[in-house]
C-alpha atoms as one frame of an Amber mdcrd trajectory, in Angstrom:
protein
   0.101  -0.070   0.077   2.903   2.469   0.908   2.371   6.038   1.691  -0.747
   6.656  -0.189  -2.620   3.745   1.573  -1.521   5.064   4.863  -2.969   8.555
   3.887  -6.254   6.946   2.735  -6.471   4.907   5.952  -5.759   7.963   8.102
  -8.405   9.919   6.052 -11.075   7.356   6.635 -10.200   7.187  10.390 -10.764
  10.953  10.606 -14.051  10.486   8.944 -15.452   7.922  11.328 -14.255  10.214
  14.180 -16.072  13.040  12.727 -19.194  10.851  12.175 -19.020   9.802  15.775
 -18.771  13.344  17.130 -21.650  14.608  14.717 -24.064  11.804  16.187 -22.935
  12.907  19.901 -23.448  16.599  19.281 -26.588  15.849  17.395 -28.337  14.140
  20.463 -27.148  16.734  23.042 -28.413  19.484  20.635 -31.693  17.755  19.919
 -33.202  18.917  23.273 -32.047  22.273  23.035 -33.295  22.835  19.464 -36.887
  21.325  20.247 -36.964  24.113  22.972 -36.011  26.841  20.493 -38.266  25.607
  17.683 -41.315  26.545  19.719 -39.713  30.151  19.943 -39.071  30.183  16.303
 -42.574  29.020  15.455 -44.041  32.095  17.386 -41.999  34.445  15.481 -43.008
  32.858  12.138 -46.773  33.215  13.279 -46.090  36.859  13.706 -44.326  37.026
  10.263 -47.366  35.372   9.075 -49.566  38.377   9.615 -47.646  40.269   6.861
 -49.942  39.918   3.733 -48.564  42.385   1.186 -45.205  43.735   0.004 -44.477
  47.157   1.773 -41.345  49.051   0.873 -40.578  52.506   2.643 -37.791  54.745
   3.251 -36.181  54.300   6.634 -33.102  55.371   8.544 -29.942  53.112   8.437
 -30.476  49.559   9.936 -29.758  49.167  13.662 -26.309  48.050  14.508 -25.957
  44.321  14.102 -23.698  41.605  13.341 -23.373  38.488  11.161 -25.922  39.641
   8.559 -25.430  39.242   4.890 -24.744  42.122   2.376 -24.953  41.526  -1.321
 -25.009  43.432  -4.464 -28.077  43.430  -6.580 -26.927  41.539  -9.974 -28.941
  44.262 -12.002 -29.551  47.531 -10.109 -27.458  49.961  -8.139 -28.561  48.611
  -4.880 -27.074  46.488  -1.826 -29.149  44.127   0.087 -29.027  43.468   3.789
 -30.661  40.609   5.473 -30.946  39.236   9.083 -28.244  39.538  11.758 -28.060
  39.776  15.499 -27.221  42.408  18.281 -25.771  41.777  21.674 -26.316  44.526
  24.407 -24.195  42.854  27.094 -27.380  40.964  28.548 -29.591  39.846  25.502
 -29.248  38.431  21.905 -31.555  40.056  19.505 -32.266  38.295  16.267 -33.420
  39.827  13.027 -35.054  38.750   9.413 -35.770  42.069   8.264 -34.600  43.067
   4.657 -33.066  46.421   3.887 -32.132  47.890   0.523 -29.508  50.475   0.096
 -29.715  52.748  -2.785 -26.293  53.652  -3.921 -27.008  56.607  -5.873 -29.510
  58.133  -3.578 -27.263  57.178  -0.565 -30.463  56.227   0.996 -32.050  53.015
   2.946 -35.592  51.587   2.344 -36.988  48.646   4.444 -38.919  45.957   2.440
 -41.537  43.931   4.355 -42.096  40.789   2.467 -44.809  38.164   3.394 -43.391
  34.586   4.612 -39.712  35.395   5.305 -37.072  33.054   6.412 -37.185  32.826
  10.489 -34.965  35.161  12.404 -31.207  34.146  11.806 -27.519  35.358  11.953
 -24.294  33.671  10.796 -26.087  32.441   7.379 -24.713  32.714   4.077 -26.282
  34.619   0.958 -25.452  34.513  -2.619 -26.891  36.516  -5.651 -27.305  35.141
  -9.199 -28.755  37.227 -12.236 -31.598  34.607 -12.952 -34.947  36.065 -13.662
 -34.269  39.524 -12.730 -31.965  38.628  -9.826 -32.276  35.967  -6.997 -30.782
  36.043  -3.535 -30.201  32.628  -2.201 -30.012  32.057   1.803 -28.786  28.876
   3.186 -28.341  28.024   6.922 -27.215  30.172  10.046 -28.385  30.074  13.731
 -30.991  31.189  16.020 -29.770  32.132  19.628 -31.922  31.912  22.932 -31.994
  35.663  24.338 -29.477  34.648  27.137 -27.095  33.373  24.414 -26.959  29.811
  25.960 -28.958  27.922  23.561 -28.606  27.584  19.715 -30.560  26.312  16.910
 -28.714  25.719  13.767 -30.932  25.882  10.371 -30.337  23.642   7.501 -33.046
  25.360   5.271 -32.627  26.894   1.718 -34.403  30.044   0.784 -34.592  32.206
  -2.470 -35.718  35.665  -2.788 -36.954  36.655  -6.159 -35.901  40.276  -6.465
 -38.008  41.258  -9.469 -41.371  39.919  -7.793 -40.049  40.545  -4.048 -41.301
  36.997  -2.922 -39.706  34.621  -0.616 -39.760  30.966  -1.493 -38.429  28.027
   0.677 -36.790  25.290  -1.376 -37.308  21.737  -0.018 -34.818  19.595  -1.446
 -33.422  16.209   0.233 -29.912  15.492   0.759 -28.493  18.946   1.866 -26.028
  19.789   4.227 -26.741  19.364   8.262 -27.627  22.445  10.255 -24.708  24.546
  10.643 -23.586  28.383  10.878 -20.056  30.037   9.960 -20.066  28.127   6.776
 -19.297  29.645   3.367 -21.282  29.484   0.001 -20.644  30.998  -3.302 -22.236
  30.929  -6.796 -20.454  29.089  -9.288 -21.338  28.256 -12.721 -25.066  27.639
 -12.004 -24.242  25.973  -8.664 -24.319  26.882  -4.937 -20.993  25.431  -3.360
 -21.059  25.239   0.395 -17.992  24.435   2.574 -17.340  24.008   6.350 -18.935
  25.782   9.272 -19.719  24.570  12.665 -22.494  23.237  14.800 -22.657  24.181
  18.529 -24.751  23.230  21.588 -24.380  24.161  25.280 -21.740  21.746  26.014
 -20.363  20.496  22.530 -19.279  21.609  19.159 -18.344  20.315  15.855 -16.568
  21.980  12.830 -16.988  20.766   9.120 -14.840  20.394   6.082 -17.629  18.733
   3.879 -18.596  20.336   0.441 -22.134  20.314  -0.939 -23.371  21.480  -4.162
 -26.847  22.682  -5.132 -27.895  22.572  -8.846 -29.689  25.951  -9.653 -31.260
  24.168 -12.697 -32.534  20.865 -11.364 -33.004  22.127  -7.404 -30.942  19.242
  -6.280 -28.188  18.556  -3.552 -25.229  16.729  -4.111 -22.391  15.945  -1.629
 -19.032  16.166  -3.220 -16.300  13.680  -2.664 -13.089  15.616  -3.751 -10.007
  13.557  -4.355  -6.727  14.612  -2.537  -6.219  16.042   0.894  -8.520  19.005
   1.680  -8.577  21.638   4.363  -9.157  20.745   7.968 -12.403  21.433   9.490
 -13.088  25.144  10.052 -15.628  27.981   9.810 -15.286  31.665   8.880 -12.709
  30.990   5.874 -12.348  32.920   2.638 -14.148  31.078  -0.090 -13.848  32.676
  -3.710 -14.694  31.311  -7.230 -12.585  31.714 -10.150 -13.546  32.320 -13.667
 -12.736  28.687 -14.584 -15.517  27.480 -12.081 -12.826  26.316  -9.354 -13.080
  27.406  -5.756 -10.390  28.870  -3.559 -10.245  28.494   0.165  -8.056  30.444
   2.664  -7.772  30.613   6.395 -10.549  30.331   8.897 -10.901  29.258  12.476
 -11.693  26.304  14.607 -11.263  24.766  17.987 -10.896  21.483  19.826 -11.507
  20.630  23.190  -8.023  19.873  24.896  -9.509  18.824  28.167 -12.737  19.325
  30.359 -14.031  22.725  29.837 -10.934  23.962  28.140 -10.877  24.609  24.434
  -8.003  25.719  22.292  -8.766  27.977  19.059  -6.630  27.528  16.139  -6.164
  30.166  13.391  -5.799  28.692   9.879  -3.547  30.366   7.376  -3.447  27.611
   4.600  -4.708  27.753   1.235  -6.501  25.266  -1.017  -7.930  24.964  -4.651
 -10.992  22.859  -5.263 -10.748  22.189  -8.986 -13.608  20.930 -10.987 -12.180
  18.193 -13.255 -15.331  17.076 -15.201 -17.030  20.310 -15.793 -19.950  20.037
 -18.199 -20.342  16.253 -17.806 -23.181  14.476 -16.027 -21.279  14.454 -12.839
 -18.537  16.837 -11.926 -15.477  15.308 -10.614 -13.605  17.711  -8.023 -10.072
  17.429  -6.415  -8.243  19.230  -3.645  -4.695  20.747  -4.111  -2.668  22.848
  -1.858  -1.607  26.327  -2.865   1.546  28.155  -1.940   1.089  31.671  -3.011
   3.685  34.208  -3.352   3.879  37.858  -2.312   2.854  39.295   1.377   0.160
  37.132   2.860  -2.360  38.601   5.211  -1.268  38.280   9.087  -3.066  35.421
  10.876  -6.524  36.540  11.947 -10.193  35.348  12.115 -13.253  37.356  11.445
 -12.070  38.812   8.311 -14.366  39.684   5.372 -13.972  38.760   1.596 -15.340
  39.837  -1.498 -14.597  39.770  -5.461 -12.362  42.602  -6.718 -11.899  43.740
 -10.353  -8.946  42.442 -12.417  -9.455  38.915 -11.363  -8.767  39.273  -7.936
 -10.335  38.814  -4.520  -9.920  40.835  -1.083  -9.664  40.479   2.384 -10.561
  43.147   4.976 -10.178  43.693   8.593 -10.357  40.784  11.151  -9.009  40.183
  14.638  -6.109  38.240  16.104  -6.972  36.898  19.642  -4.311  36.315  22.166
  -5.679  33.522  24.301  -4.632  33.374  27.905  -5.929  31.098  30.660  -8.672
  33.326  31.933  -9.293  35.986  29.167  -8.841  36.788  25.296  -7.315  39.991
  24.222  -7.860  40.696  20.433  -5.944  42.754  18.000  -8.274  44.333  15.301
  -7.335  45.335  11.756  -8.729  47.600   8.960  -6.368  46.845   6.290  -7.027
  45.503   2.762  -5.078  42.426   1.039  -5.654  41.334  -2.715  -5.126  37.990
  -3.769  -4.332  37.914  -7.645  -5.984  34.586  -8.819  -4.288  34.365 -11.950
  -0.734  35.127 -10.451  -1.301  33.105  -7.289   0.014  36.106  -5.276  -1.141
  38.017  -2.092  -0.097  41.686  -1.742  -1.535  44.493   0.725  -3.414  47.409
  -0.615  -1.886  50.849  -0.690  -4.096  54.076  -0.439  -2.742  56.463  -3.077
  -4.590  59.617  -1.505  -6.256  62.358  -3.525  -3.690  64.610  -5.520  -6.200
  67.284  -7.005  -6.463  69.267  -3.684  -2.463  69.626  -3.409  -2.264  70.614
  -7.220  -4.841  73.409  -6.665  -3.031  74.721  -3.726   0.124  74.699  -5.146
  -1.177  76.626  -8.356  -2.876  79.246  -6.066   0.262  80.003  -4.388   2.162
  80.193  -7.687  -0.415  82.503  -9.003  -0.243  84.899  -5.751   3.512  84.972
  -6.056   3.554  86.098  -9.719   0.820  88.770  -8.893   2.973  90.191  -6.169
   6.194  90.196  -8.041   7.688  87.891  -5.877  10.757  85.840  -6.705  10.418
  82.414  -7.440  11.002  79.981  -4.525  14.577  78.623  -4.052  14.309  74.831
  -4.387  16.893  72.683  -2.551  19.102  70.635  -4.809  17.570  67.256  -5.861
  18.543  64.469  -3.832  19.210  60.870  -4.919  16.899  58.124  -4.822  15.754
  56.783  -1.550  15.791  53.009  -0.870  13.452  51.746   1.774  14.266  48.143
   3.038  11.561  46.010   4.738  11.583  42.444   6.077   8.611  40.448   6.334
   8.308  37.052   7.893   6.227  34.556   5.990   3.967  31.701   7.389   6.628
  29.100   7.080   9.184  31.304   8.875  10.869  32.497   5.678  12.080  35.970
   5.908  11.472  38.169   2.647  13.250  41.275   2.305  11.444  43.908   0.228
  12.988  46.586  -1.345  11.251  49.877  -2.682  13.304  52.544  -4.438  11.679
  55.971  -4.366  13.132  58.087  -7.233  14.244  61.622  -6.562  11.628  64.337
  -7.168  12.081  66.850  -9.941  11.079  70.684  -9.859   7.370  69.699 -10.916
   6.700  67.226  -8.108   8.761  68.734  -5.362   7.347  71.316  -3.008   8.390
  73.501  -0.218   8.637  72.617   3.464   5.446  74.745   3.731   3.771  72.612
   1.313   4.861  69.437   3.027   3.794  70.711   6.538   0.317  71.486   5.092
   0.173  68.113   3.287   0.768  66.570   6.558  -1.744  68.276   8.323  -4.529
  67.747   5.712  -3.346  64.170   4.872  -1.505  62.890   7.750  -2.517  60.651
  10.498  -5.647  62.452  11.260  -6.508  62.739   7.766  -6.394  58.935   7.297
  -8.764  58.562  10.240 -11.673  58.920   7.695 -10.882  55.172   6.994 -13.029
  52.657   8.945 -11.625  51.886  12.220 -10.312  48.421  13.048 -12.994  45.818
  13.307 -13.797  42.245  12.682 -16.911  40.573  11.311 -17.844  43.533   8.783
 -20.235  43.031   5.954 -18.779  43.712   2.602 -19.995  43.966  -1.036 -18.618
  44.997  -4.286 -20.514  47.059  -6.871 -19.048  48.610 -10.071 -15.506  48.274
  -8.680 -16.377  49.989  -5.345 -16.118  48.332  -2.242 -18.792  48.762   0.508
 -18.151  48.209   4.150 -21.180  48.154   6.579 -20.730  47.629  10.444 -18.540
  45.212  12.316 -17.491  45.059  15.712 -14.610  45.561  17.972 -14.044  44.807
  21.692 -12.857  46.680  24.793 -12.287  44.558  27.678 -15.483  42.620  28.192
 -17.455  45.307  26.261 -18.700  44.697  22.608 -18.974  47.597  20.359 -21.189
  47.005  17.264 -20.824  49.144  14.528 -23.414  50.570  11.939 -21.312  52.850
   9.688 -20.990  52.702   6.119 -17.713  53.192   4.275 -16.722  52.932   0.495
 -13.573  53.161  -1.790 -13.036  52.917  -5.296 -10.939  49.828  -5.854  -9.753
  50.935  -9.343  -8.395  54.328  -7.910  -7.724  53.464  -4.449  -7.318  57.115
  -3.629  -9.576  57.860  -0.542 -12.381  56.256   1.789 -15.724  57.810   1.680
 -17.976  57.984   4.667 -21.466  57.163   3.298 -22.985  56.734   6.918 -21.851
  57.548  10.270 -22.565  55.523  13.258 -24.805  57.263  15.677 -23.503  56.857
  19.297 -26.792  56.904  20.588 -27.349  53.315  19.348 -24.832  51.974  21.453
 -25.942  50.320  24.505 -24.117  48.190  26.983 -25.633  46.586  30.105 -23.579
  44.960  32.560 -24.333  41.406  34.019 -25.215  42.738  37.268 -28.401  44.406
  35.681 -29.655  41.456  34.192 -32.094  40.735  36.888 -34.443  43.468  35.601
 -34.376  41.921  32.038 -35.096  38.345  32.651 -38.910  38.551  32.265 -38.552
  39.567  28.479 -36.748  36.671  26.795 -39.183  36.491  23.923 -39.314  40.344
  23.406 -35.674  40.338  23.386 -35.128  37.499  21.059 -37.813  39.073  18.695
 -35.935  42.288  18.108 -37.114  44.413  15.229 -39.380  47.429  15.260 -40.832
  46.975  18.654 -37.142  46.991  20.167 -36.114  50.066  18.265 -39.227  52.032
  19.335 -38.904  51.308  22.911 -35.273  52.134  22.897 -36.155  55.597  21.556
 -38.743  56.352  24.054 -36.193  55.343  26.788 -33.623  57.451  25.524 -35.895
  60.444  25.355 -37.080  59.816  28.941 -33.480  59.302  30.016 -31.665  62.110
  28.168 -29.322  63.050  30.705 -28.581  59.714  32.009 -25.378  58.042  30.963
 -25.572  55.400  28.393 -22.313  53.591  28.682 -21.038  51.933  31.682 -18.103
  53.099  33.746 -14.878  51.929  32.208 -12.820  50.024  34.694  -9.385  51.556
  35.655  -5.889  50.514  34.744  -5.312  48.152  31.882  -8.994  48.247  30.875
  -8.930  51.915  30.690  -5.868  52.082  28.355  -7.474  49.680  26.096 -10.630
  51.409  26.036  -8.647  54.789  25.215  -6.768  53.317  22.465  -9.828  51.736
  20.603 -12.088  54.572  20.833  -9.903  57.380  20.281  -9.722  56.616  16.526
 -13.390  56.164  16.473 -14.277  59.685  17.538 -11.443  61.171  15.545 -13.063
  59.329  12.548 -16.510  60.581  13.279 -15.377  64.262  13.602 -13.158  64.160
  10.556 -16.189  62.851   8.465 -18.257  65.738   9.941 -15.972  68.376   9.202
 -14.433  67.020   5.905 -10.843  66.208   4.932  -9.731  69.681   4.657 -10.379
  70.599   8.330  -7.407  71.463  10.535  -6.168  68.463  12.856  -6.379  70.891
  15.935  -9.916  71.536  15.073 -10.874  67.893  14.573  -9.258  67.080  17.768
 -11.309  69.683  19.636 -14.736  68.477  18.049 -13.906  64.929  18.787 -13.234
  65.623  22.428 -16.523  67.507  22.423 -18.433  64.787  20.966 -16.780  62.037
  23.152 -17.630  64.196  26.308 -21.436  64.591  24.911 -21.608  60.861  24.956
 -20.063  60.400  28.382 -16.794  59.151  26.987 -13.550  61.202  27.206 -10.858
  59.195  25.585  -9.534  61.750  23.300
C-alpha cells in the first residue's frame, strides 16, 4: 500500500471520528433545538400576519452583526438581510430586509410576506436569473440569554423582481450549521465548512455540498486529494474557470474538560472541477503556495470579489488567548489576492492629488501677481531606498526593497507645502478610513467596495458598529464615509443589571421594530442619564482609550471634511466624546 494507502487509511479514520462526534453533538443538541423550535414558530406566526409587500424609506439599519450584504446583480443596490445584536445581556435576532440605494445614498425597508425565520451567521449569494435571485442557506438562532442555539439547514430564495420569498425543500442537503461559506459558481451553489454548537459540545465541518440551480437538487461532493481541515469563517472565492479557492478560517478543539483551544488557519487550497460539463462533475483538492505578502493570521475577516481577477480580504481580529481572558488586536487593512498570479499583496492607499495641485497653483499665481521671486528649491537628492523584512507563514524572511526616485521641480514642493500636506493628509486625515474591526459586511458593486458595520471589543464590552464606508478599488485614492454611526445606538448593560431583564426573553429575542421604538422612548425619557457603563481603571482603561480614540476622531473628521485642520478635528472629537459620556481623546 505504501504512503498513499496510509494516507487513505488515516483519512477514513478521521471521517469515522467526525461521524461519531456529529452523532454525539446531534443527540445533545436535539433537546435544545426542540425548545427553540417553539420560539421560532411563534415568531413565524407573527411574520405570517404580513400579507403584502411594503417598501418604505427608513433610517439606516440598527447596529447588527453576522448579517449578509450582497450587491444586486442588475440594479445599483445593496441587499442586507438578518443579523444579530448583543447588548451585554440579551441577543436580538433579525430577519428584516433592507435595500441600500447607492445613487441616492439612502435606505429602504422591505416587508415581504413569509420571510425566512430570524437568523444570523447564515450565507447569501446572488445570481442574475429572472431579474435577480438572493439565495440564503443555514445560520443560527440563539436564545435571548445566548446559551442555547438552533442551527438551520433550510434553503431560501428571494425573487428580487417580484419581491417574493420561497423556501426550497430538497433532500440530501448539508446538516444544520453556521459560520459556513457559500458561493455561486457556474449555475451551482457550493457550500463548505461551518460549525454546529450546543451548550456543551461543538463540531467543525470540512464537507462540500453542491446545489444545482437548474435541477434544484443537492449533491455531496467527494473531492480527491487532501483537503482543508474542518473550519468556519474562511475565505471562499470562485474563479472564472469554475474552481473554488479556500483560505484561512478558525476552528477549536477540546483539549480537556471545559478547556478549548482555538486555531487560526492560514493555509490555502484550490477545489478544482475536473469534469465540468459532464453529467457528474469530479472535483479534487490541491494545496496552494501563494507568493507575495500574505495577510497576518486572523479570524473574523471579510472577503469579496474584486476587479481584475482578484479577491480581497478586509479587517479581522487576532486573539491572544490566555488562561482566563482573550485580548484581540483588530485590523482595518485590505489585502488583494491575484487569482491568475497566485499572489497576495497589501493594498496601498494612494490619496487624492487634485487638492494639492490646486493649492500649489494658487500659491504660484499669488507669487506672480505680487512680483515675488521664485522659490529657491533645494538641490535634488538621490533616490531613496526603503528596505522592509516580512516574515512569511513558514518562517521565511522576505526582504522587500522599494526605491523612491528623486523628485523633480514639478513634483517637489516647499517645506511649507509638505507641512500642510501632513496636516491635511496625515495621521488624522487617514482617520476617515474605517476603524479596525472584525465581522464587517462587505460587497462590491461597479468596482467600489462597500463596508458596513462590524465590531470591536474593549475588555468585556462589545461595540457593534453600523457605519458605511466605500472606496473605489480601481483608484484606491480615498475612503468615503456614506453613513456615520450614531453613538446613541450603542447600548451596553452589565451582567449585574440582568435581573431586571429576565422576564422579557421573547421580546428580546424578537428584536425588530418594537425593540427600536422602545429604545427611542427610553432615550428620550432618560436624556441626561449615562448610556455607557463606567470603564474599569488600569489596563482596561488604556485599552478603551486606544480603541475608541480612533472612532471619535474618524467621526469628527467625517463631519468636518478632509480639509479641516487637525487641531479643530481633535477639539470636535473631544466635545463629541464628552457629549456621550466618553472622554478618551
